[in-house]
């Protein structure tokens, strides 16, 4: 796809109709005594999306849901993700995390290395990744709708780095998200069509909390 075609391409964040084919793994013990975990997998526009869900033990169901997303070159069970989100589950909320496209279990030996640097991204690949990621996150909510342990209508979003950049797009498109927190994210990344600076205003009037480092671009 030529750059000019990429720049003018209309984005599509609407899930494709079709069966989710949800697979759920058994609930397993977690390193934290007050937390349980299970694996989840579902279909999203032709991809199989692996997810991980943490649940608080002994909480009155259904519990609110935090969708938490990793940074560039991370994955759903990266050590920094575990350190951040497991205490949330221990305090009484469910936490769900997917592997973004080309990350974790979805990594590609050929393509994943092409997104190693956010400052030097192929525009077409970036738009494809952003579209797929937003669709995957929307499908995650649908996949959790039938889980009576989780209140999938009481949702907040937390994103780290890439998770915050793509989270601006997702939260702008998904009305079920009631609040969001974006850590070490920013605007001016990738092609203009998917610049989070174009989307973040549409999250209003829902509250958004930004956590930035000193030299990050602040939205």
Coordinates of C-alpha atoms in Angstrom, one line a residue:
X1 CA 0.0 0.0 0.0
X2 CA 1.4 3.4 -1.0
X3 CA 2.0 6.0 1.7
X4 CA -0.6 8.4 0.1
X5 CA -3.2 5.6 0.2
X6 CA -2.3 4.8 3.8
X7 CA -2.7 8.4 4.8
X8 CA -6.2 8.7 3.4
X9 CA -7.5 5.3 4.3
X10 CA -10.7 5.2 6.4
X11 CA -10.2 3.5 9.7
X12 CA -12.5 0.8 10.8
X13 CA -12.9 0.0 14.5
X14 CA -16.2 -1.9 14.2
X15 CA -16.0 -5.6 15.1
X16 CA -16.7 -8.0 12.2
X17 CA -19.9 -10.0 12.8
X18 CA -19.2 -13.6 13.5
X19 CA -18.8 -16.2 16.2
X20 CA -16.2 -15.3 18.9
X21 CA -15.4 -19.0 19.5
X22 CA -14.4 -18.2 23.1
X23 CA -12.1 -20.7 24.8
X24 CA -11.6 -20.4 28.6
X25 CA -8.9 -22.2 30.5
X26 CA -9.2 -23.5 34.1
X27 CA -8.9 -21.2 37.0
X28 CA -5.4 -21.5 38.5
X29 CA -3.7 -20.3 41.7
X30 CA -1.8 -17.1 41.5
X31 CA 1.4 -16.1 43.3
X32 CA -0.7 -13.7 45.4
X33 CA -2.9 -15.7 47.8
X34 CA -5.9 -13.5 47.2
X35 CA -5.9 -13.8 43.4
X36 CA -6.9 -16.4 40.8
X37 CA -6.1 -16.4 37.1
X38 CA -7.4 -18.0 34.0
X39 CA -6.6 -17.9 30.3
X40 CA -9.0 -16.7 27.7
X41 CA -8.9 -16.9 23.9
X42 CA -11.3 -15.5 21.3
X43 CA -11.6 -14.6 17.6
X44 CA -11.2 -11.1 16.3
X45 CA -11.3 -10.3 12.6
X46 CA -9.6 -13.6 11.7
X47 CA -7.0 -13.5 14.5
X48 CA -7.0 -15.6 17.6
X49 CA -6.5 -13.3 20.6
X50 CA -4.9 -14.7 23.8
X51 CA -5.9 -13.0 27.1
X52 CA -5.3 -13.4 30.8
X53 CA -7.8 -12.6 33.5
X54 CA -7.1 -12.1 37.2
X55 CA -9.9 -12.5 39.7
X56 CA -10.1 -11.6 43.4
X57 CA -10.7 -14.6 45.6
X58 CA -13.8 -14.4 47.8
X59 CA -15.2 -11.1 46.3
X60 CA -18.9 -10.7 45.8
X61 CA -19.5 -11.2 42.1
X62 CA -19.8 -9.6 39.7
X63 CA -16.8 -7.4 40.2
X64 CA -15.7 -4.3 38.2
X65 CA -13.3 -4.8 35.3
X66 CA -9.9 -3.2 34.6
X67 CA -8.6 -3.7 31.1
X68 CA -4.8 -3.2 31.4
X69 CA -2.4 -3.1 28.5
X70 CA 1.3 -3.6 28.1
X71 CA 3.9 -1.4 26.3
X72 CA 5.9 -1.9 23.2
X73 CA 7.7 -5.3 23.1
X74 CA 5.8 -6.3 26.2
X75 CA 3.1 -8.9 26.7
X76 CA 0.1 -9.7 28.9
X77 CA 2.1 -11.3 31.7
X78 CA 5.3 -9.2 31.6
X79 CA 6.8 -8.7 35.0
X80 CA 6.0 -5.0 35.2
X81 CA 2.4 -5.8 34.3
X82 CA 2.2 -8.4 37.0
X83 CA 3.7 -6.0 39.5
X84 CA 1.1 -3.3 38.6
X85 CA -2.1 -5.2 38.1
X86 CA -2.0 -8.1 40.6
X87 CA -2.5 -5.8 43.6
X88 CA -5.6 -4.4 41.9
X89 CA -7.1 -7.8 41.6
X90 CA -6.2 -8.5 45.2
X91 CA -8.2 -5.4 46.2
X92 CA -11.4 -6.6 44.5
X93 CA -11.5 -6.0 40.8
X94 CA -11.0 -8.3 37.8
X95 CA -8.1 -7.4 35.5
X96 CA -8.0 -8.5 31.8
X97 CA -5.1 -8.2 29.5
X98 CA -4.6 -9.3 25.9
X99 CA -1.4 -9.7 23.8
X100 CA -1.4 -6.8 21.3
X101 CA -0.9 -7.8 17.7
X102 CA 2.7 -8.9 17.0
X103 CA 3.4 -9.2 20.7
X104 CA 3.6 -12.1 23.2
X105 CA 2.0 -15.2 21.9
X106 CA 1.1 -13.3 18.7
X107 CA 4.7 -12.3 17.9
X108 CA 6.0 -12.8 14.3
X109 CA 9.6 -13.5 13.5
X110 CA 9.2 -11.5 10.3
X111 CA 7.0 -8.5 11.4
X112 CA 7.5 -7.9 15.1
X113 CA 11.0 -6.6 14.6
X114 CA 9.6 -3.9 12.3
X115 CA 7.7 -2.3 15.2
X116 CA 10.8 -2.2 17.5
X117 CA 11.0 1.6 17.3
X118 CA 8.0 3.8 17.5
X119 CA 9.9 6.6 15.9
X120 CA 10.5 4.7 12.7
X121 CA 7.3 2.8 12.0
X122 CA 6.0 1.6 8.7
X123 CA 2.7 3.6 8.3
X124 CA 0.7 0.8 6.8
X125 CA 1.8 -1.7 9.4
X126 CA 1.1 0.7 12.2
X127 CA -2.4 1.4 11.0
X128 CA -3.1 -2.3 10.6
X129 CA -1.8 -2.9 14.2
X130 CA -3.8 0.0 15.7
X131 CA -7.0 -1.1 14.0
X132 CA -6.6 -4.7 15.0
X133 CA -5.7 -3.8 18.6
X134 CA -8.9 -1.6 19.0
X135 CA -11.0 -4.3 17.6
X136 CA -9.4 -6.9 19.8
X137 CA -10.1 -4.9 22.9
X138 CA -13.7 -4.3 22.0
X139 CA -14.1 -8.1 21.3
X140 CA -12.6 -8.8 24.7
X141 CA -15.5 -7.0 26.4
X142 CA -17.9 -9.1 24.3
X143 CA -16.1 -12.3 25.2
X144 CA -16.5 -11.4 28.9
X145 CA -20.1 -10.5 28.7
X146 CA -21.3 -14.0 29.7
X147 CA -19.0 -14.4 32.6
X148 CA -21.1 -13.8 35.7
X149 CA -18.1 -13.2 37.9
X150 CA -17.3 -9.9 36.0
X151 CA -19.4 -6.8 35.6
X152 CA -18.3 -6.0 32.0
X153 CA -20.5 -2.9 32.0
X154 CA -18.3 -1.4 34.8
X155 CA -15.1 -0.9 33.0
X156 CA -12.0 1.2 33.3
X157 CA -8.9 1.1 31.2
X158 CA -5.2 1.4 32.2
X159 CA -2.4 1.5 29.5
X160 CA 1.3 1.6 29.8
X161 CA 3.3 3.2 26.9
X162 CA 2.0 1.6 23.8
X163 CA -1.0 0.5 25.8
X164 CA -1.7 4.2 26.5
X165 CA -1.2 5.3 22.9
X166 CA -3.6 2.6 21.6
X167 CA -5.8 3.0 24.6
X168 CA -6.7 6.5 23.5
X169 CA -8.1 5.1 20.3
X170 CA -9.9 2.3 22.1
X171 CA -11.5 4.5 24.8
X172 CA -12.6 7.0 22.2
X173 CA -14.5 4.2 20.3
X174 CA -15.8 2.1 23.3
X175 CA -18.6 3.8 25.3
X176 CA -18.5 1.1 28.0
X177 CA -15.2 2.4 29.3
X178 CA -16.0 4.8 32.2
X179 CA -12.6 6.1 33.0
X180 CA -9.0 5.7 31.9
X181 CA -5.4 6.0 33.0
X182 CA -2.5 6.4 30.5
X183 CA 1.0 6.0 31.8
X184 CA 4.1 7.1 29.8
X185 CA 2.1 7.7 26.6
X186 CA 1.8 10.7 24.3
X187 CA 0.8 12.1 20.9
X188 CA 2.6 12.5 17.6
X189 CA 3.3 8.8 17.3
X190 CA 2.8 7.0 14.0
X191 CA 0.7 8.3 11.0
X192 CA -1.7 11.1 11.5
X193 CA -4.7 8.9 11.0
X194 CA -4.0 7.0 14.2
X195 CA -2.4 9.8 16.3
X196 CA -3.9 9.5 19.8
X197 CA -4.0 13.3 19.9
X198 CA -6.9 13.2 17.4
X199 CA -8.9 10.7 19.6
X200 CA -8.3 11.7 23.2
X201 CA -10.8 14.5 23.2
X202 CA -13.6 12.1 22.3
X203 CA -13.1 10.3 25.7
X204 CA -14.6 13.3 27.4
X205 CA -16.6 13.8 29.6
X206 CA -15.2 10.6 31.1
X207 CA -12.2 11.2 33.3
X208 CA -8.7 10.5 32.0
X209 CA -5.6 10.5 34.2
X210 CA -2.2 10.9 32.5
X211 CA 1.1 9.9 34.1
X212 CA 4.1 11.2 32.2
X213 CA 7.9 11.3 32.5
X214 CA 9.7 14.7 32.4
X215 CA 10.5 14.5 28.7
X216 CA 7.3 12.9 27.4
X217 CA 4.8 14.7 25.2
X218 CA 1.9 15.5 27.4
X219 CA -1.6 15.4 25.8

